[in-house]
CSV table of C-alpha atoms in Angstrom, one decimal:
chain,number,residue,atom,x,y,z
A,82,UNK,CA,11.1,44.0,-16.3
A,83,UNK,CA,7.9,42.2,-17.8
A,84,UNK,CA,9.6,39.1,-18.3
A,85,UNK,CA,11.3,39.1,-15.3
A,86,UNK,CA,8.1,39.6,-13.2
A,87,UNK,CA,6.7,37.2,-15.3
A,88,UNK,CA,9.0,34.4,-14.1
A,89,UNK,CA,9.4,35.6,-10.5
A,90,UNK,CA,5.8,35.2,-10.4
A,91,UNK,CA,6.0,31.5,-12.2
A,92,UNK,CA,8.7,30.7,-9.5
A,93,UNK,CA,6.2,31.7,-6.6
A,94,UNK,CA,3.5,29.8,-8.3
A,95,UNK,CA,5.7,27.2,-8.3
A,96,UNK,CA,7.3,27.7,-4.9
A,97,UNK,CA,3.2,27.1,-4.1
A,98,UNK,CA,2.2,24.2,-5.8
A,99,UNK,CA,5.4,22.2,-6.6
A,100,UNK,CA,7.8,20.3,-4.6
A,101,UNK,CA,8.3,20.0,-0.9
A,102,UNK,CA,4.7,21.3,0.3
A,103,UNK,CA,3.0,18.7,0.5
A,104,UNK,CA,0.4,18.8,3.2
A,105,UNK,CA,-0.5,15.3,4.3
A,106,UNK,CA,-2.5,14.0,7.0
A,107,UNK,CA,-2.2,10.8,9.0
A,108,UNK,CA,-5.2,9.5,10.8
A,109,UNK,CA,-4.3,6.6,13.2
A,110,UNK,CA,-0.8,7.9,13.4
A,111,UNK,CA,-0.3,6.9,17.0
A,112,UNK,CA,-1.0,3.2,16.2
A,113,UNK,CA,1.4,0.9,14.8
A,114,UNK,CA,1.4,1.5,11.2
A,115,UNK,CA,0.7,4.7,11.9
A,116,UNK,CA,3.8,5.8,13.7
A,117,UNK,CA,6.4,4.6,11.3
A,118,UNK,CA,4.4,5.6,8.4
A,119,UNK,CA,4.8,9.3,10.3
A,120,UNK,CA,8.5,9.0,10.7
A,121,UNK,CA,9.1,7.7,6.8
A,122,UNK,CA,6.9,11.1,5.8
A,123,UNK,CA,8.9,13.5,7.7
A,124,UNK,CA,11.9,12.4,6.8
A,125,UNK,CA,10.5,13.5,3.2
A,126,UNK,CA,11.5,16.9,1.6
A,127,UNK,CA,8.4,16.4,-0.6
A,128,UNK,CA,6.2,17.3,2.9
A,129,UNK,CA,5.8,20.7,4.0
A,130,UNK,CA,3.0,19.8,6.9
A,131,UNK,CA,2.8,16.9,9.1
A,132,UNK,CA,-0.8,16.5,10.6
A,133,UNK,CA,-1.0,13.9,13.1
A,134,UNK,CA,-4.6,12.9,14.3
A,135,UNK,CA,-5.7,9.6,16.9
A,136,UNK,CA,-7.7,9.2,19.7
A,137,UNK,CA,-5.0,8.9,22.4
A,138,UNK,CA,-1.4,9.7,21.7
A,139,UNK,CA,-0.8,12.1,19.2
A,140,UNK,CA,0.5,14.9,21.0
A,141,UNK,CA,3.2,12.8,22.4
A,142,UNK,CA,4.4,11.3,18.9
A,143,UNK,CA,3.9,14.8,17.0
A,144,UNK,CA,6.0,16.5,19.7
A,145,UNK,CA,8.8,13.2,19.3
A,146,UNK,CA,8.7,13.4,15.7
A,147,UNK,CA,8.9,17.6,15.4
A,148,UNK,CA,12.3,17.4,16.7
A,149,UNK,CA,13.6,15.9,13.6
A,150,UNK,CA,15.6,18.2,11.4
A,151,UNK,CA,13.9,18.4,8.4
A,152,UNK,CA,11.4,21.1,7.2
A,153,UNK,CA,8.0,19.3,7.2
A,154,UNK,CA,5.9,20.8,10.5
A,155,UNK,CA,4.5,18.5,12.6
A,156,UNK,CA,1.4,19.1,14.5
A,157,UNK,CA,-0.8,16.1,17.0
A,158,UNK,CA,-4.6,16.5,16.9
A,159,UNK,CA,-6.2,14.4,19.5
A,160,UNK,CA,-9.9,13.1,19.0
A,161,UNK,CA,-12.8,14.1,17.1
A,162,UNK,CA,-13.3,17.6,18.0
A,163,UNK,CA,-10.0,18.3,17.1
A,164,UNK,CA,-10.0,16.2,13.7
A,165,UNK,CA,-11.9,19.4,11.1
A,166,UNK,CA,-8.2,21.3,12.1
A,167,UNK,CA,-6.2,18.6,11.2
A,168,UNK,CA,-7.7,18.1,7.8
A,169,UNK,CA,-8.1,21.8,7.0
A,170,UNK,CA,-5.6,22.5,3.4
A,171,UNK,CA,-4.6,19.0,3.6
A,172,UNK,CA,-3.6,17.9,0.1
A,173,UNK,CA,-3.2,13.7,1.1
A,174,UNK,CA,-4.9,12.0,3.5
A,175,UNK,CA,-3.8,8.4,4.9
A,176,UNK,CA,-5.8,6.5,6.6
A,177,UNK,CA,-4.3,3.7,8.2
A,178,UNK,CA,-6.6,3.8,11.5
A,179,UNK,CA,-8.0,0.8,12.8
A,180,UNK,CA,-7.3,-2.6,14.5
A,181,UNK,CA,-4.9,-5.2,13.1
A,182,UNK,CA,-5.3,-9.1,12.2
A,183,UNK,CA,-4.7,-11.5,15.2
A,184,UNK,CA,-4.0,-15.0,14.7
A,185,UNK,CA,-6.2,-16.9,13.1
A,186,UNK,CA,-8.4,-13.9,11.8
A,187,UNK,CA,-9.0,-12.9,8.2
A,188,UNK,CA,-8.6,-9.3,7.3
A,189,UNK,CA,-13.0,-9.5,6.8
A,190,UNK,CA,-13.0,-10.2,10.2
A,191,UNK,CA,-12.0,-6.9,11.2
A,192,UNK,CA,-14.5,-5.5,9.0
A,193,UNK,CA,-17.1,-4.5,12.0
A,194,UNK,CA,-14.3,-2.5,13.9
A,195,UNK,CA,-12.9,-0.7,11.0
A,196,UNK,CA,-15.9,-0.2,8.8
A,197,UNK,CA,-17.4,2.1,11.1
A,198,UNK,CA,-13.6,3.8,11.9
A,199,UNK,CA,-13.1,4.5,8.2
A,200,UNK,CA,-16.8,5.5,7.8
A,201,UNK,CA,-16.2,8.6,10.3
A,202,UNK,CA,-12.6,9.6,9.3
A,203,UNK,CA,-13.9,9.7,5.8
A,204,UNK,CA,-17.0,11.6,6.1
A,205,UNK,CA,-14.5,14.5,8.1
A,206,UNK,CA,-12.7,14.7,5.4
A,207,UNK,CA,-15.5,15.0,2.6
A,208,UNK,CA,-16.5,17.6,4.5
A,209,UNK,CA,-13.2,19.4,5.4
A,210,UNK,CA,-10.8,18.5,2.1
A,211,UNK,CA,-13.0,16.7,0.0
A,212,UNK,CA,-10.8,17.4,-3.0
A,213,UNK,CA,-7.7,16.4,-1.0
A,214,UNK,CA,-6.3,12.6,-2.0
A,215,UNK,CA,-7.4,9.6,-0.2
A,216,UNK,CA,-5.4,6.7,0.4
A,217,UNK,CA,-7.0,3.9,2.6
A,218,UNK,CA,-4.2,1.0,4.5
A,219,UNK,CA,-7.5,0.7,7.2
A,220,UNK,CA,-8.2,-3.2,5.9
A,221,UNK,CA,-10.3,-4.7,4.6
A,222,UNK,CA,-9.5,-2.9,1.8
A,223,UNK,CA,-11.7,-4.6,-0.7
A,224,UNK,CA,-14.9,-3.1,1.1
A,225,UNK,CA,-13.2,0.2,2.9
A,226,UNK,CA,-12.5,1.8,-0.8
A,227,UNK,CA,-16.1,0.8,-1.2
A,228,UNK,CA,-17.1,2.4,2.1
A,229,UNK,CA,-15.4,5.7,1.1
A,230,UNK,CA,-16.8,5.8,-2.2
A,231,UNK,CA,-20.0,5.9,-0.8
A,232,UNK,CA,-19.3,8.3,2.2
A,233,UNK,CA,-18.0,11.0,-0.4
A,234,UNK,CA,-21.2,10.6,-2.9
A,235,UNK,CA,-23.7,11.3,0.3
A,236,UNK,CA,-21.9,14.4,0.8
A,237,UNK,CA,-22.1,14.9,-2.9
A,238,UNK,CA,-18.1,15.4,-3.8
A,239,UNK,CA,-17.1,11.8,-5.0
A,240,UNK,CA,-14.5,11.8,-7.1
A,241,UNK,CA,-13.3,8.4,-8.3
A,242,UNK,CA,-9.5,9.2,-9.3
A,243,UNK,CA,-8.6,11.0,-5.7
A,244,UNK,CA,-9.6,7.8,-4.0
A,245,UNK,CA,-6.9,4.4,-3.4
A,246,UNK,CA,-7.0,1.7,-1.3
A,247,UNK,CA,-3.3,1.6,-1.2
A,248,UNK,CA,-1.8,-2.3,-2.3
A,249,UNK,CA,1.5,-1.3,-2.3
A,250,UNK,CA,3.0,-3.6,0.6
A,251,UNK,CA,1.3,-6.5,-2.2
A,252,UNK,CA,3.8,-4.9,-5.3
A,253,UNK,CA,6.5,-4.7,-2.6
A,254,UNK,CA,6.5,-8.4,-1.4
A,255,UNK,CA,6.1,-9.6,-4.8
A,256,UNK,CA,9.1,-7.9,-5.8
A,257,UNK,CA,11.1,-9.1,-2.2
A,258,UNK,CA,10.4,-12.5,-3.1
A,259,UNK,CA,11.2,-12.7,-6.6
A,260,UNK,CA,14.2,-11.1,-6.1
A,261,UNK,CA,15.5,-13.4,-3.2
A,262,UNK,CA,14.3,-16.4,-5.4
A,263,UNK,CA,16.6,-15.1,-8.3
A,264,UNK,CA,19.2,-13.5,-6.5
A,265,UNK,CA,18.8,-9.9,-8.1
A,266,UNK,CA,18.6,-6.7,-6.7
A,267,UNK,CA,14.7,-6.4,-5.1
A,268,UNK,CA,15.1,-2.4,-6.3
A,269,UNK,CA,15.1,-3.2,-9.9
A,270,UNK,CA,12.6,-5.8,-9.7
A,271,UNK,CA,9.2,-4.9,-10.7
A,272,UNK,CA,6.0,-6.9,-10.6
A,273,UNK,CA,2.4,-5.6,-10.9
A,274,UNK,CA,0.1,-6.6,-8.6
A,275,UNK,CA,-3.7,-6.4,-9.7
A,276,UNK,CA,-7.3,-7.5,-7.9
A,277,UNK,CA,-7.9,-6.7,-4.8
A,278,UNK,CA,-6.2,-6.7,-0.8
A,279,UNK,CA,-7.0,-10.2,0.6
A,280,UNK,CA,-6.1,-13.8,0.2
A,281,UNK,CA,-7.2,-15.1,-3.9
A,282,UNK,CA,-7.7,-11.6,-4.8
A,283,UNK,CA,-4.1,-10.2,-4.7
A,284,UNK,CA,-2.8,-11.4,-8.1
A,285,UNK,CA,1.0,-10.9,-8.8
A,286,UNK,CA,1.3,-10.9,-12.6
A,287,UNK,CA,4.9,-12.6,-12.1
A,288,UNK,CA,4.1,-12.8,-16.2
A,289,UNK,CA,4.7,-9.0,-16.6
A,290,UNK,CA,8.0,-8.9,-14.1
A,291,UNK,CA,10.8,-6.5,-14.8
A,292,UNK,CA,13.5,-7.9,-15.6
A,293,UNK,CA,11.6,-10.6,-17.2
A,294,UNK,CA,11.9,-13.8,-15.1
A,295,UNK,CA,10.9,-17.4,-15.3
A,296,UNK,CA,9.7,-20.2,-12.6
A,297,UNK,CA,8.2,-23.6,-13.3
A,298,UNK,CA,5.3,-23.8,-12.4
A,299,UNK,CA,4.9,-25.5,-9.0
A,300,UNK,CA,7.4,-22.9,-8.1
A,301,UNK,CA,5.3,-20.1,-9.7
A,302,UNK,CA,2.3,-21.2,-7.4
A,303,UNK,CA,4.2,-21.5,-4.5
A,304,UNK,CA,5.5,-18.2,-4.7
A,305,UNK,CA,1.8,-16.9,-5.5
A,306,UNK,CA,0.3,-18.4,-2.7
A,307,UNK,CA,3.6,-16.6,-0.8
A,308,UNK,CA,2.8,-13.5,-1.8
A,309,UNK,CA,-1.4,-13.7,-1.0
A,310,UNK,CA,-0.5,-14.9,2.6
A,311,UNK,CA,2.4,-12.6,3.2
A,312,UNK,CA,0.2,-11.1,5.8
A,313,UNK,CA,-0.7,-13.6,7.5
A,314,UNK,CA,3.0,-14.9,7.5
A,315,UNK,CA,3.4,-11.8,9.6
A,316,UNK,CA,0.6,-12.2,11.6
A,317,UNK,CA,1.6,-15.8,12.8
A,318,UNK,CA,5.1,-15.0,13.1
A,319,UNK,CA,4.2,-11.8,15.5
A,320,UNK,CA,2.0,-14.3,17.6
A,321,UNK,CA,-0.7,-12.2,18.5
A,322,UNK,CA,1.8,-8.4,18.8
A,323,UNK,CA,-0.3,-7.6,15.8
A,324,UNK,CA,-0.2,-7.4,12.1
A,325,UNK,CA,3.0,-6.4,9.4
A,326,UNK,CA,3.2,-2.6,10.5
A,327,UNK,CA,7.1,-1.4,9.7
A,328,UNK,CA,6.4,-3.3,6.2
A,329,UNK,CA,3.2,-1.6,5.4
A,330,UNK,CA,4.6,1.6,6.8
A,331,UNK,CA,7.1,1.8,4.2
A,332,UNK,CA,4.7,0.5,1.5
A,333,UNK,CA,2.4,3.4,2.5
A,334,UNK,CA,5.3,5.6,2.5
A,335,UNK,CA,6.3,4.9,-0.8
A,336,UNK,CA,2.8,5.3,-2.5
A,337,UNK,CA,2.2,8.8,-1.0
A,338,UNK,CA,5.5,9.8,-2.4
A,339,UNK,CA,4.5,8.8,-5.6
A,340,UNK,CA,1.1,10.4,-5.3
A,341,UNK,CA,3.4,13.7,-4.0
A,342,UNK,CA,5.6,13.3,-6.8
A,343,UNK,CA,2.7,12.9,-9.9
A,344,UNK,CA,0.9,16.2,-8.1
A,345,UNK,CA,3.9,18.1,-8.2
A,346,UNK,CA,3.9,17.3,-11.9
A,347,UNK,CA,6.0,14.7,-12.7
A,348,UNK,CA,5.4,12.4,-14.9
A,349,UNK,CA,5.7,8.6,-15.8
A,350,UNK,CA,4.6,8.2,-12.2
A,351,UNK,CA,2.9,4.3,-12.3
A,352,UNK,CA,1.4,2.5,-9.2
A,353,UNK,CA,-1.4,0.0,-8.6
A,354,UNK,CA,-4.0,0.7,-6.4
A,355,UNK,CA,-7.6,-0.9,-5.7
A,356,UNK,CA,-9.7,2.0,-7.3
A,357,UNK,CA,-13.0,2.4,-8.7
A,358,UNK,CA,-12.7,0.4,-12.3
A,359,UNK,CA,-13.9,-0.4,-15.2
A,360,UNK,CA,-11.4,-2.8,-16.1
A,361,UNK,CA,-13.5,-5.9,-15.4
A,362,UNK,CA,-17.0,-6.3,-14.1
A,363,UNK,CA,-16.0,-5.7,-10.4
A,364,UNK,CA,-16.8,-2.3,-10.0
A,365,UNK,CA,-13.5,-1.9,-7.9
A,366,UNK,CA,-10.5,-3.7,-8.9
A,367,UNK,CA,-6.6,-2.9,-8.6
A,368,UNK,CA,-4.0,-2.2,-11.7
A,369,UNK,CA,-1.4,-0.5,-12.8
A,370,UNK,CA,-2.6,3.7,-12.4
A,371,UNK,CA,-0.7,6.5,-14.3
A,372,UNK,CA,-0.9,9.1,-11.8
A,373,UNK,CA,-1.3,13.0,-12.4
A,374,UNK,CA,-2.1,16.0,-11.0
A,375,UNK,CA,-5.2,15.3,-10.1
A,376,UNK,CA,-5.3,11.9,-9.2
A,377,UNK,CA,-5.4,8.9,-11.5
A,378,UNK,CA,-4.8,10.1,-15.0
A,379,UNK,CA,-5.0,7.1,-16.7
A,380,UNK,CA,-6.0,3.7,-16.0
A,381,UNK,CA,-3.3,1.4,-17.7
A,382,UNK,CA,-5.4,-1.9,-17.3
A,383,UNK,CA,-4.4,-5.9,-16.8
A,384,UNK,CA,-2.6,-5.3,-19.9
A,385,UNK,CA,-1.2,-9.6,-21.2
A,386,UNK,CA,-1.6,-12.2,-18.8
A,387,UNK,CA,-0.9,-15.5,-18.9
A,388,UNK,CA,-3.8,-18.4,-18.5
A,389,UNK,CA,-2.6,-19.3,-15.1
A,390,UNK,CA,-3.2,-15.2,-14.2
A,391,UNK,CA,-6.2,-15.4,-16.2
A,392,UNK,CA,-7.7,-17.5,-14.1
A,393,UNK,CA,-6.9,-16.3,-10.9
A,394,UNK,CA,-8.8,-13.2,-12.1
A,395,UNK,CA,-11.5,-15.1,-12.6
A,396,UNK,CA,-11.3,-17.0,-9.5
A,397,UNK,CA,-11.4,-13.6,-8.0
A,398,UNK,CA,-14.4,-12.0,-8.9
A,399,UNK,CA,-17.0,-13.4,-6.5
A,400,UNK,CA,-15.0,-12.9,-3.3
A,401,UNK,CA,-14.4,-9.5,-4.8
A,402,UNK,CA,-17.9,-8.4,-5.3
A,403,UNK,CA,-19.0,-9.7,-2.2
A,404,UNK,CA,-16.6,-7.4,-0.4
A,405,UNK,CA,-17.2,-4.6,-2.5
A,406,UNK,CA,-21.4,-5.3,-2.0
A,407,UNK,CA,-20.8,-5.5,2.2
A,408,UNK,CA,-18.9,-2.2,1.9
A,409,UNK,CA,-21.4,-0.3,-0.1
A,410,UNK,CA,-24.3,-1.5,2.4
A,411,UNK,CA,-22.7,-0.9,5.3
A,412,UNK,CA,-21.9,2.6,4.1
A,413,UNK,CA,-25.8,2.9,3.0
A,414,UNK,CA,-27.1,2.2,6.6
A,415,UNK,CA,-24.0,4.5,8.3
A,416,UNK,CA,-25.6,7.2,10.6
């Protein structure tokens, strides 16, 4: 009987904390990252709760997306009075609220606007699910991780391995392009992706590619300098309808599952991410993460890199800290 109690309770235990209830958050979700990102996640058995906040909306898409048949409940929330509910037991928050890139602009250019966006979602949620994880699409990501950082020390529950400025889309173009360029399967292809969100700072390590692959190298630049304008390709190509949404959606989409999936204990679970770091002297920098129950277990580092790599890192570092610095002030001077 003991034994049997014993594992009915392990299974209930289980039943709470492991697979398929997930409570996850979107903030933005009526926008246009934030409505496919929505869809991808309740078409996920890992999420038990849907929580769907904007500022116009949200109703409407939480009502079109709640007739799906799958189990994750879906629920709108609709401006800031209604924002503490949404984020109440959430156990992942997204955050891909803000306003896109037009032609011509630079991701820092939208660094007024969403600054102060991701300043006010984020300081909700250190007080409403400050252990919850945070992952941050909102750009500029080099100084929004920064931002959010700084938000959750003032409330005094900063806790550097539940926070991500999500680079996936970066990992998943790299691995589109190489793919096409070499005719394989884009699945199975697998480049990391380190430095930062913008421009000189992504650097694909096309070195460390799964399968291992080979360009010369005026290919090898040309398909850098591909991958760390990717956005903007996007941007042009969309002429002013915005920025890469359905891409970055998915991108998103896959890094919360991964998140979902390490939580929910499994393991070997290995994403980059633009995290607080010690792996160079920015004091934020993006690498392959071993990710746990609790976050970031392990920070696997830059690992071998070829001299052309090497010096893109070092090319890097000044834009990088300079982003990092404007984030941290602005998020010192935040009322």
């Amino acid at each position: 009987v003991t034994l049997s109690l014993q594992t009915g309770a392990q299974a209930f235990l289980r039943e709470i904390t492991l697979p398929n209830n997930a409570k996850v958050a979107v903030l933005g979700a009526s926008g246009g990252i934030g409505q496919p990102l929505s869809l991808l996640l309740k078409n996920s058995p890992l999420v038990s709760r849907l929580s769907l906040y904007d500022i116009a909306h949200t109703p409407g898409v939480a009502a079109d997306l709640s007739h799906i048949e799958t189990r994750a409940s879906v629920k709108g929330f609709l401006g800031p009075e209604q924002l503490p509910e949404c984020l109440k037991g959430c156990d992942v928050v997204v955050i891909p609220a803000g306003v896109p890139r037009k032609p011509g602009m630079t991701r820092d250019d939208l660094f007024n606007t969403n600054a102060s966006i991701v300043a006010t979602l984020t300081s909700a949620c250190a007080k409403h699910c400050p252990e919850a994880m945070i992952c941050i699409i909102s750009n500029p990501v080099n100084s929004t991780i920064p931002i959010t950082s700084e938000v959750f020390k003032k409330h005094g529950v900063y806790n550097p391995k539940r926070i991500f400025g999500v680079t996936t889309l970066d990992i998943v173009r790299a691995n589109t392009f190489v793919a096409e360029l070499k005719g394989l399967d884009p699945a199975r292809v697998s480049v990391p992706v380190i430095g930062g969100h913008a421009g000189k700072t992504i650097i694909p390590l096309i070195s460390q590619c799964t399968p291992k692959v080979d360009f010369p190298q005026d290919q090898l630049e040309k398909l850098t300098g591909r991958i760390q304008e990717a956005g903007t390709e996007v941007v042009k190509a969309k002429a002013g309808a915005g920025s890469a949404t359905l891409s970055m959606a998915y991108a998103g989409a896959r890094f919360v599952f991964s998140l979902v999936d390490a939580m929910n204990g499994k393991e070997g679970v290995i994403e980059c991410a633009f995290v607080k770091s010690e792996e160079t002297e920015s004091p934020y920098f993006s690498t392959p993460l071993l990710l746990g129950k609790n976050g970031i277990e392990k920070n696997l580092g830059i690992g071998k890199i070829s001299p052309f790599e090497e010096k893109m890192v070092a090319e890097a570092m000044s834009e990088l800290k300079a982003s990092i610095k404007k984030g941290e002030e602005f998020a010192k001077n935040f009322k």
